[in-house]
Coordinates of C-alpha atoms in Angstrom, one line a residue:
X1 CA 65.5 44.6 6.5
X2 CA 63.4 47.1 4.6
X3 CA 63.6 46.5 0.8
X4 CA 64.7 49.7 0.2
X5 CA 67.8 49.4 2.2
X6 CA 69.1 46.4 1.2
X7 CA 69.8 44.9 4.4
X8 CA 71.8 48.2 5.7
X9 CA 71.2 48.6 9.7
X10 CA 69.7 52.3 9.4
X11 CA 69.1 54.1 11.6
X12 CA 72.6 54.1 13.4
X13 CA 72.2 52.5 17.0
X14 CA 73.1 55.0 19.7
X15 CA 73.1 54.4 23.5
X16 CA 70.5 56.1 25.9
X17 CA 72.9 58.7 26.6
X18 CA 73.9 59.4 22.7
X19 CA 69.5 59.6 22.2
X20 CA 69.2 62.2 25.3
X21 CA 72.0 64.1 23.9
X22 CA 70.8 63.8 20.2
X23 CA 67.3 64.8 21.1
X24 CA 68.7 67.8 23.4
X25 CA 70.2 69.0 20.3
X26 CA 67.5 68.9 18.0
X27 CA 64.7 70.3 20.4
X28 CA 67.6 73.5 21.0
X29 CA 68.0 74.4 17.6
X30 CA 64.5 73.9 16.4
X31 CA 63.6 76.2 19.1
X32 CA 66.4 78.6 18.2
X33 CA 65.5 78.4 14.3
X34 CA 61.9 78.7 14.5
X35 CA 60.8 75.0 13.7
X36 CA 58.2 75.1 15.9
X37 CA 54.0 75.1 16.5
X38 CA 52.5 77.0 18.9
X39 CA 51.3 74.7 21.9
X40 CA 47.9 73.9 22.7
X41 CA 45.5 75.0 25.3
X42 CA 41.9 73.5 26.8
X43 CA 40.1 76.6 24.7
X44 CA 41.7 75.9 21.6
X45 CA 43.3 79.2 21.6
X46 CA 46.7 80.1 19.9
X47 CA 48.6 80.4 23.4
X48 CA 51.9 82.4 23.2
X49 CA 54.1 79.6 24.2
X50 CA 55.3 77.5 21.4
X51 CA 57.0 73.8 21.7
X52 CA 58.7 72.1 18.6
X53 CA 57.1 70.7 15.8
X54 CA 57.2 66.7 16.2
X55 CA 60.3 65.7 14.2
X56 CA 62.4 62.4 13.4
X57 CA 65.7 62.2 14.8
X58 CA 67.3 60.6 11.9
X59 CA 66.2 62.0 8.2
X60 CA 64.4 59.0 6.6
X61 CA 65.7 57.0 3.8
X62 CA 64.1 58.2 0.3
X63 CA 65.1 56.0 -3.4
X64 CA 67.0 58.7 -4.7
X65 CA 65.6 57.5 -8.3
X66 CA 61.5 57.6 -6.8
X67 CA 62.6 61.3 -5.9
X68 CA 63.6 62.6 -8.9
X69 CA 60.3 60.9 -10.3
X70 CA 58.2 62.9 -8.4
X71 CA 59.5 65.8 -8.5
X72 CA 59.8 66.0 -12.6
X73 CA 56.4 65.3 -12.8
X74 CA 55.1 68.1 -11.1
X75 CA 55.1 70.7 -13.6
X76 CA 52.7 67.9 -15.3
X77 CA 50.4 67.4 -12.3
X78 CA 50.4 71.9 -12.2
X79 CA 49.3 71.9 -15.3
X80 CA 46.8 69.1 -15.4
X81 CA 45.3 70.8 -12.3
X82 CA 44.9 74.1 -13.6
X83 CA 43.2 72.5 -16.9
X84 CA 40.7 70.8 -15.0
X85 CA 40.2 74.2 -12.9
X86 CA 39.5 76.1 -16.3
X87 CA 36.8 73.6 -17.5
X88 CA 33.6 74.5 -16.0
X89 CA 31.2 72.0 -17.2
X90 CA 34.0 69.4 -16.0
X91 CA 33.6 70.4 -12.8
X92 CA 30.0 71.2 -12.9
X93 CA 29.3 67.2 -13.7
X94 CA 31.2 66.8 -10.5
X95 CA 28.9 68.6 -8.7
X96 CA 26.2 67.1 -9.5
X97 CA 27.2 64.0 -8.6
X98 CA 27.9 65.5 -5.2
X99 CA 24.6 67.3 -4.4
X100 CA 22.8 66.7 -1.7
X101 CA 25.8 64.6 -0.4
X102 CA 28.3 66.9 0.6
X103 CA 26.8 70.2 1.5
X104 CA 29.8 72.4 1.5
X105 CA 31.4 71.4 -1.6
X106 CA 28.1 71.9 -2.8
X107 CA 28.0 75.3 -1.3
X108 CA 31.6 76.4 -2.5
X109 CA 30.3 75.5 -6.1
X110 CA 27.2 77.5 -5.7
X111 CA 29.1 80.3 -4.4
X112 CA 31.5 80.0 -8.2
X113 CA 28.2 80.1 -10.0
X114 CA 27.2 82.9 -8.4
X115 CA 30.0 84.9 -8.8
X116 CA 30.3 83.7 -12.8
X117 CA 27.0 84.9 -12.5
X118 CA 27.6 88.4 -11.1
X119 CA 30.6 88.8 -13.7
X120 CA 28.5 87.2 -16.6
X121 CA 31.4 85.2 -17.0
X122 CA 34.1 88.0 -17.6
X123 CA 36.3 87.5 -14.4
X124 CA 37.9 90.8 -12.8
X125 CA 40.8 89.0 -12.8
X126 CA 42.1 86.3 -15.4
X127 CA 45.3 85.3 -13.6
X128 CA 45.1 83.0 -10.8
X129 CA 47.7 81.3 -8.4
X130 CA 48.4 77.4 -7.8
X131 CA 50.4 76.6 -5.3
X132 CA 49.5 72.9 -4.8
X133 CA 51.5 69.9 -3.2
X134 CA 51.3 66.5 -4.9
X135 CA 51.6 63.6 -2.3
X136 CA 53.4 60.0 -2.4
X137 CA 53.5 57.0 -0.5
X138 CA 56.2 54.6 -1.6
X139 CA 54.6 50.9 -2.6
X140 CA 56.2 47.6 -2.3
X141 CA 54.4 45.0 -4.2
X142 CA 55.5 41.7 -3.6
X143 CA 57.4 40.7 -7.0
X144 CA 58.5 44.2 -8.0
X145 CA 60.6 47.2 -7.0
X146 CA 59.6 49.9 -4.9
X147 CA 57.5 52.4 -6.7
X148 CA 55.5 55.9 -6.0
X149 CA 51.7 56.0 -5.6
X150 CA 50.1 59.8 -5.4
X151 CA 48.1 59.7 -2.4
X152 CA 46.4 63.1 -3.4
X153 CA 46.5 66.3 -5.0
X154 CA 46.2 69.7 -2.5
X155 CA 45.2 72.6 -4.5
X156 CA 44.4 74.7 -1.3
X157 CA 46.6 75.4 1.8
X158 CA 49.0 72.9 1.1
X159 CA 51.6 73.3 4.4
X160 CA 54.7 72.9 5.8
X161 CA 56.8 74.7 3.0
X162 CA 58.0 76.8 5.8
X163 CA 58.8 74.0 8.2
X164 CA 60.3 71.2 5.9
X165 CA 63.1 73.4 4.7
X166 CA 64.2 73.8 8.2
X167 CA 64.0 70.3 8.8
X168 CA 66.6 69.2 6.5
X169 CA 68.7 72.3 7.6
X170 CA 68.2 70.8 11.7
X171 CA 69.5 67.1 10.4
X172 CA 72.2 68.3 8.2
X173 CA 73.5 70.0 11.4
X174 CA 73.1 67.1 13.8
X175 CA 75.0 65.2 11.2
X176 CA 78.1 67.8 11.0
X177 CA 78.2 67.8 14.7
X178 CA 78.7 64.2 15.2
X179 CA 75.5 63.2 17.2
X180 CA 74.5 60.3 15.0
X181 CA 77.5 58.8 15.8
X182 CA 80.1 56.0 14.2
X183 CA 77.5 52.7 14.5
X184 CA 76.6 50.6 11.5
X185 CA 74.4 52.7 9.2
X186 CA 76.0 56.3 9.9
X187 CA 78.1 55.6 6.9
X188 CA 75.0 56.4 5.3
X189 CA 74.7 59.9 6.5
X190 CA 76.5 61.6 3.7
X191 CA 76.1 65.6 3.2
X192 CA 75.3 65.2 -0.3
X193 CA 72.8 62.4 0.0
X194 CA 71.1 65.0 2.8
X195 CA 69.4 67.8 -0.3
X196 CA 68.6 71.2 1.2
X197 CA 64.9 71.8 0.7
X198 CA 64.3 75.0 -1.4
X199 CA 60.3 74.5 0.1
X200 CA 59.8 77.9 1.8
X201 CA 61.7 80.2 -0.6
X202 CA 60.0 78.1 -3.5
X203 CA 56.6 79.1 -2.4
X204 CA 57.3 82.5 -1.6
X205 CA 58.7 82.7 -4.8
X206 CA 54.9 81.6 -6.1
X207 CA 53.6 84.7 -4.4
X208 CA 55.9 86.7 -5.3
X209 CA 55.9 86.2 -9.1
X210 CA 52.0 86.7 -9.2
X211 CA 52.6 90.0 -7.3
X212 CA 54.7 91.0 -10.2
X213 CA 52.1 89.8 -12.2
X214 CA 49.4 92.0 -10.7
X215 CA 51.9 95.1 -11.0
X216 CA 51.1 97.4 -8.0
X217 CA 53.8 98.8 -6.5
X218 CA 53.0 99.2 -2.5
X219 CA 50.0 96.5 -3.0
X220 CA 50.5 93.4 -0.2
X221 CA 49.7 89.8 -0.3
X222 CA 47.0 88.9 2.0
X223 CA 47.3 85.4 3.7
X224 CA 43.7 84.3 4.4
X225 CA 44.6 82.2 7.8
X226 CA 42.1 80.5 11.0
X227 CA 41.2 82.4 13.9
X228 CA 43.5 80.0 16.2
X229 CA 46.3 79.2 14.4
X230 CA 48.6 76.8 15.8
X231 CA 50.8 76.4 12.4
X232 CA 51.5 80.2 12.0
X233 CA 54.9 79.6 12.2
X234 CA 55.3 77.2 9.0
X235 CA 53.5 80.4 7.1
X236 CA 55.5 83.0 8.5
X237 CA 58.3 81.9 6.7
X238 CA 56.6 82.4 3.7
X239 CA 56.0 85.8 4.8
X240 CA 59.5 86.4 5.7
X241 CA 60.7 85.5 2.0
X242 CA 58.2 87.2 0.6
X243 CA 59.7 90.4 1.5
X244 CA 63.5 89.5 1.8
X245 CA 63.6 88.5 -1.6
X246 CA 60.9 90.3 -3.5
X247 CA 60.4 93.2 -1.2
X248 CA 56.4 92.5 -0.7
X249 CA 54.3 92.8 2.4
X250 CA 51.8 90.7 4.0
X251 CA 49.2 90.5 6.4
X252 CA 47.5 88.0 8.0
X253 CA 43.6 88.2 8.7
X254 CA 40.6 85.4 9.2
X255 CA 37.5 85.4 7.3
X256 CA 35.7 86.9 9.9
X257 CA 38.3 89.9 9.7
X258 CA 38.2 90.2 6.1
X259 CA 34.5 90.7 6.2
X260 CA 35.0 93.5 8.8
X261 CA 37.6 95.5 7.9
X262 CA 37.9 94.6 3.9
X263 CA 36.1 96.5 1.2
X264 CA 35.3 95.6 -2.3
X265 CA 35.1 98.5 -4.7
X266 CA 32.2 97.6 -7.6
X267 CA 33.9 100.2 -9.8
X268 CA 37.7 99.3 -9.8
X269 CA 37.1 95.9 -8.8
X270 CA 39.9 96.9 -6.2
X271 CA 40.3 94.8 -3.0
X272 CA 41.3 96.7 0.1
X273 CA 42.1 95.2 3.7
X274 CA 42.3 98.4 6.6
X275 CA 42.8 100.2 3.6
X276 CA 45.2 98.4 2.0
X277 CA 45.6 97.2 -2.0
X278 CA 45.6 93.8 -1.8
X279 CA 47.6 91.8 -5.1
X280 CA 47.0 88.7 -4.1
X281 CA 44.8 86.3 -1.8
X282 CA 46.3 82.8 -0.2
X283 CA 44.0 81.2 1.2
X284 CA 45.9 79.2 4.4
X285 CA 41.7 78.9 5.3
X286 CA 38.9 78.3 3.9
X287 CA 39.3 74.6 3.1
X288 CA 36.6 73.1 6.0
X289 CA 33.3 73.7 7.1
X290 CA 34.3 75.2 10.0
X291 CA 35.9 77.8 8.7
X292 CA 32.1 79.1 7.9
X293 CA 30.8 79.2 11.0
X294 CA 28.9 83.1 10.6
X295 CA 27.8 83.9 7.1
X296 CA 30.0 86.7 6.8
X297 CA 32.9 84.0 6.4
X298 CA 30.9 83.6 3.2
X299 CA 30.4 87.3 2.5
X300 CA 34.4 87.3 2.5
X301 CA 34.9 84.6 0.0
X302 CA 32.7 86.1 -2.2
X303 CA 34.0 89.6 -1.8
X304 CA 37.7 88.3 -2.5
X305 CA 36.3 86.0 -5.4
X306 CA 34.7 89.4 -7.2
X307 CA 37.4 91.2 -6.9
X308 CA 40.7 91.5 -9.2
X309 CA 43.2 90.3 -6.4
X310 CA 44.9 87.1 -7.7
X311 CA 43.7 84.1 -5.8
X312 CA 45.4 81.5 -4.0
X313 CA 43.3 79.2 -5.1
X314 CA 40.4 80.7 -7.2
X315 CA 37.2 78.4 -6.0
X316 CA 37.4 76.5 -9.0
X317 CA 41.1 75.6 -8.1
X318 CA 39.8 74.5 -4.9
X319 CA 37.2 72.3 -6.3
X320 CA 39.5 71.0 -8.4
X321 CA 41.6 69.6 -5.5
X322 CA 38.3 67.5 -4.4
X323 CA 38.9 63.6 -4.0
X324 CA 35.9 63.0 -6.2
X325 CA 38.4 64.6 -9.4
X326 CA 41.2 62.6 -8.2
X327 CA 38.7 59.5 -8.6
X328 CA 37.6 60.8 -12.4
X329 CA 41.3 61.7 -13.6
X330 CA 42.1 57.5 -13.0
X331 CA 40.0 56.8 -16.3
X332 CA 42.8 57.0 -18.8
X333 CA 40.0 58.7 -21.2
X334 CA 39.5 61.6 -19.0
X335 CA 43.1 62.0 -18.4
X336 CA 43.6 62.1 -22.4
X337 CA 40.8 65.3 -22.5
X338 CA 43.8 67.6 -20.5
X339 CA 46.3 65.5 -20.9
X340 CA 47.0 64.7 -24.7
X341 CA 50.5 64.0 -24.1
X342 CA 50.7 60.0 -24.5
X343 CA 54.7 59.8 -22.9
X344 CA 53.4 62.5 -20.3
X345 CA 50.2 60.9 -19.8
X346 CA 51.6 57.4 -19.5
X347 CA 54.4 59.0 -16.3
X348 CA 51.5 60.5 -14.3
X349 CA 48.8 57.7 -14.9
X350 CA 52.2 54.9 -13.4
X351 CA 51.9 57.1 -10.1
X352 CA 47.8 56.2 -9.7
X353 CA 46.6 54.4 -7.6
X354 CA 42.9 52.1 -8.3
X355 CA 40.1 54.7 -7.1
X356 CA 36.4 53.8 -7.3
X357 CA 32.9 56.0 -7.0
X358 CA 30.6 54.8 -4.7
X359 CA 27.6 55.7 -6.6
X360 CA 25.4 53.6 -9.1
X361 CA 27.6 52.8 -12.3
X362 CA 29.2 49.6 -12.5
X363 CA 32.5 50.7 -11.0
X364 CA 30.3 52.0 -7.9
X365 CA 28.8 48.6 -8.2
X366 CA 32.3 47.1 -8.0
X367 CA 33.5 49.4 -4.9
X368 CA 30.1 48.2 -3.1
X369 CA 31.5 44.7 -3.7
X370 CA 34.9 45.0 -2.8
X371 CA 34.2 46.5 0.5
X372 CA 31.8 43.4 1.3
X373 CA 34.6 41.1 0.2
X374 CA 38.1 42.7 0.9
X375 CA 37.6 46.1 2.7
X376 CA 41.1 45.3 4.4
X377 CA 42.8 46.8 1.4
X378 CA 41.2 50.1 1.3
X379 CA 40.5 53.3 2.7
X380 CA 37.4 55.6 2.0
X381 CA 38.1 58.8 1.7
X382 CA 35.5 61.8 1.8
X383 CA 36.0 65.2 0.1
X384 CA 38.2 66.8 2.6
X385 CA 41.2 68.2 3.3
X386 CA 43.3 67.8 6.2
X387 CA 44.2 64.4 8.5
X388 CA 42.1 62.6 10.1
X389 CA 39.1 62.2 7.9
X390 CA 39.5 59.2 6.1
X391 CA 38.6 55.7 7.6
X392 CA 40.3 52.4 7.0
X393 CA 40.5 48.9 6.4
X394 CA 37.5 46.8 8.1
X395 CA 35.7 49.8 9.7
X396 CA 34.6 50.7 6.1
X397 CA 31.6 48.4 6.1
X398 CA 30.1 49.8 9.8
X399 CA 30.8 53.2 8.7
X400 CA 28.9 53.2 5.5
X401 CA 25.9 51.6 7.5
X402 CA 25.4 54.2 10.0
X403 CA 25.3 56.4 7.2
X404 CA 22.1 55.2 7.1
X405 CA 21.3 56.9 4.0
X406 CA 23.2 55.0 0.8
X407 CA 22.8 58.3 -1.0
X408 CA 25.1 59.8 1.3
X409 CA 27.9 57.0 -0.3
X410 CA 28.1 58.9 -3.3
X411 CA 29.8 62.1 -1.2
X412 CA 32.8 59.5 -0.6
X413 CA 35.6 57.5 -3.0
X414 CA 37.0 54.0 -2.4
X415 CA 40.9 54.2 -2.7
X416 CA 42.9 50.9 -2.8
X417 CA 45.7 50.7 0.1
X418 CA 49.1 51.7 -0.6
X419 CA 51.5 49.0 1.0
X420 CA 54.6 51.4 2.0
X421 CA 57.9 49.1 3.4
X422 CA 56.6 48.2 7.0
X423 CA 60.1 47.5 8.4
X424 CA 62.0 51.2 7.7
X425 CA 63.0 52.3 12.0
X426 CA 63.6 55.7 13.3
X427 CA 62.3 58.1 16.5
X428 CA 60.1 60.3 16.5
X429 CA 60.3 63.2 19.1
X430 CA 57.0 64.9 20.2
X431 CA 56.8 67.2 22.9
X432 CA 60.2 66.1 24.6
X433 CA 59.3 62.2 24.6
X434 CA 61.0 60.3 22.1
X435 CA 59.7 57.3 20.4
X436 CA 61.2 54.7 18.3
X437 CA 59.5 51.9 15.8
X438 CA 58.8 51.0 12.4
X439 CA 57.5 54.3 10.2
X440 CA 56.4 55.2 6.7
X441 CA 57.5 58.3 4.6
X442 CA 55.1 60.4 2.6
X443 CA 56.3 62.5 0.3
X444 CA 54.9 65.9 -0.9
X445 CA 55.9 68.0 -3.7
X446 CA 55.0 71.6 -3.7
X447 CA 53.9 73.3 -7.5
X448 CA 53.8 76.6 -8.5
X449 CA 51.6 77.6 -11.2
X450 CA 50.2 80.7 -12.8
X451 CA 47.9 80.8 -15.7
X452 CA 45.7 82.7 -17.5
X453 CA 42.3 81.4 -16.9
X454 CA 41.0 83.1 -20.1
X455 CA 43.3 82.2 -22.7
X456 CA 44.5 79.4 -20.9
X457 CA 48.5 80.7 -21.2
X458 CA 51.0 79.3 -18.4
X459 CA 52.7 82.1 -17.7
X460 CA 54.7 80.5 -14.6
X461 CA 55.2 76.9 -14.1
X462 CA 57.9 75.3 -11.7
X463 CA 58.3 72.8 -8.7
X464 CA 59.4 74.5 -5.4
X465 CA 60.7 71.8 -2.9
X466 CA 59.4 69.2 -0.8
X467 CA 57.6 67.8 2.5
X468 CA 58.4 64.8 3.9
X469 CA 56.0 63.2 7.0
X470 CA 56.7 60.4 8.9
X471 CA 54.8 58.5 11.0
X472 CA 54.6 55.3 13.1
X473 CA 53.6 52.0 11.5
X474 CA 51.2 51.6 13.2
X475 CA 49.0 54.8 12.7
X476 CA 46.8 55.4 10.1
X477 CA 46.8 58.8 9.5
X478 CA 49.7 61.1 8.8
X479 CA 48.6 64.5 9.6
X480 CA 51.3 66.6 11.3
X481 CA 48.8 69.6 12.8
X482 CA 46.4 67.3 13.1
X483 CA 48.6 65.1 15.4
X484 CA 49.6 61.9 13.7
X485 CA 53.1 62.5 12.2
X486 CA 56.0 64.1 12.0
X487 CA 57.8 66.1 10.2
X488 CA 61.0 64.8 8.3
X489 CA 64.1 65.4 6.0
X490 CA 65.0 63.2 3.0
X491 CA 67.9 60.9 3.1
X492 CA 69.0 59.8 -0.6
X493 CA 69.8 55.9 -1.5

């Protein structure tokens, strides 16, 4: 048994014709309530015919204590991250160290110098939005109890808000009906260890405080999204709470359409999209190279960055969300510099885990030598969002070789495995097919942050629900869109 369960048969065993039923029931009401991802097609076009998200049949089990832990420290990871977005000669070093090896985080720094140049460093707008999601894997050392490692940081288009609350909503419902029947481990299944996720209004809420904030009656919030978006659905929920509960419109365009149809006026430092007054900017795009494919996606960014619309991140946010920061913030004398808080400092630096450089100093040194010796227990990680980037385990060594150029090492950091319990069951439905094995949890919590990037005043700081994934045991990556995982609801123990 998993050692977070202590020896408790979970999930509940059902028969084939309790899973068909079970699996009926869940596809049906995701389907009627909007959990769902529209379905792909050979031209990677957003077809009109949707299919659900991939979901677990059971909600996983979750230490009710590790919870709480994460999410009370992320008021301290929102602030820490919009520190390290305000200091510019931080993040310049980082830079540096990345030139020449990573072209576009290169570029996206080139393109906030620019426009620090254009403003001579007066901003048109000192308020700027985080909404960020801070990740966790659960680790099981071998003579200790169950903690949380932070897998990562997101600072830009951090998803599933929409989705996960809905998840928890689908299982809670299951549960009331009956479907996970009366076999060991149901007795589990109690309402109150089942939380509802406040994800989606939580992040709506985000936008709509920093609409307040910008203080233009009839202005809308502008959701910067791809051209083919299969995921729409986990942001129009958003969408739809912006406006129930704060009475604020938004519209949806790509970078490409931004650069058509917006305008940027010089004078009023106003932002306009088919002529409309745009408050604020989230960016739901804008965190890959391909999302620059024509240089007018980079004519938009800079037009949005000039003007006074809040952004969703700013671009220094989104630099600050890069792996390579992650890797700098583990030196306990770094984390001092925004962190000055020993108790605080001491709660966030428990959840890291050992991240190296790959460049010349002695801990790049060190890196270089672990992956000769032990590359089994780490995975290299490039500065990327989104799954399916990161390679693992022994393929380190091959990888880094047909780099060719050891220059190129410094663009990446050397993260030691997190060891999740390997021996936690459930199913996993994708596309009708159900699944069962072993799986591992991640859990995200989502931040909301606003701050004044001039005088450096929080003005809004709160934590706004959660995201949990699941995958199989035997995958290595856990991205839902990207087609690795699932997504899941938390079940308290």
């Amino acid at each position: 048994m998993s050692t977070i369960l202590n020896a408790v048969t979970y999930p509940p065993t059902l028969t084939e014709e309790e899973t068909t039923n079970l699996a009926i029931a869940l596809r049906d009401w995701s389907l009627s309530h909007g959990l769902v991802i529209r379905a792909p097609t050979e031209t990677n076009a957003a077809d009109e015919s949707s299919v659900h998200v991939p979901l677990t049949l059971h909600p996983s089990p979750f230490p009710k204590n590790l919870f709480d832990q994460a999410r009370g420290l992320q008021t301290a990871f929102n602030e820490l991250y919009a520190k390290v977005a305000d200091d510019s000669e931080f993040l310049n070093r980082i830079t540096e160290e990345l030139a020449g090896v990573d072209e576009f985080m290169s570029d996206l720094w080139k393109l906030h110098l620019e426009v620090e140049e254009i403003t001579e460093g007066v901003p048109a707008q000192p308020l700027t939005l985080g909404l960020f999601r801070s990740d966790y894997l659960l680790h099981t050392a071998p003579t200790a109890e169950p903690c949380i490692r932070q897998v990562e940081l997101n600072t830009i288009s951090a998803s599933f808000g929409g989705l996960s609350s809905l998840v928890a909503n689908c299982h809670k419902f299951l549960n009331k009906s009956g479907l996970y029947g009366v076999a060991t481990g149901s007795e589990l299944l109690k309402d109150e260890s089942m939380p509802v996720n406040p994800a989606a209004r939580g992040l709506a809420k985000g936008l709509g405080v920093a609409h307040n904030a910008y203080g233009v009656k009839g202005s809308i919030v502008l959701f910067v999204v791809q051209k083919f978006e299969r995921n729409a659905f986990d942001q129009r929920w958003l969408e739809y709470y912006l406006l129930e509960d704060f009475g604020v419109v938004s519209v949806r365009a790509s970078l490409e359409e931004i650069a058509e149809s917006g305008k940027f006026d010089p004078i009023t430092k106003e932002l306009r999209y088919k002529g409309r007054h745009v408050a604020v900017v989230y960016y739901r795009a804008g965190y890959t190279p391909t999302d620059y494919t024509e240089p007018a996606a980079w004519e938009a960014r800079k037009m949005m960055e000039l003007s006074k619309a809040i952004k969703c991140p700013s671009l220094a946010t989104h630099f600050a969300g890069a792996k390579k920061v992650q890797q700098v913030l583990v030196d306990e004398l770094v984390l001092a510099k925004f962190v000055p808080d020993p108790d605080v400092r001491s709660q966030i630096r428990a959840t890291f885990a050992d991240i190296l450089p790959l460049d010349d100093s002695d801990l790049g040194k060190k890196a270089r030598k672990l992956i000769e010796t032990c590359p089994e227990k780490y995975v290299l990680k490039p500065q990327r969002e989104g799954g399916g980037n990161n390679v693992y385990r022994e393929k380190i060594p091959g990888y880094l070789r047909e780099l060719n150029d050891e220059t190129l090492w410094r663009g990446y950091i050397l993260m030691e495995l997190i060891e999740p319990p390997q021996d936690v069951q459930n199913a996993i439905i994708r596309a009708g097919k159900v699944r069962k094995g072993n799986v591992i949890s991640e859990l995200g919590v989502f931040g909301c942050v606003l701050w004044d990037i001039t005088t450096h005043e929080i003005k809004q700081n709160f934590e706004a629900g959660w995201l949990l994934r699941t995958k199989f045991a035997d995958s290595e990556e856990g991205g839902v869109a990207a087609g690795f995982g699932s997504i899941d609801s938390v079940l308290l123990i």
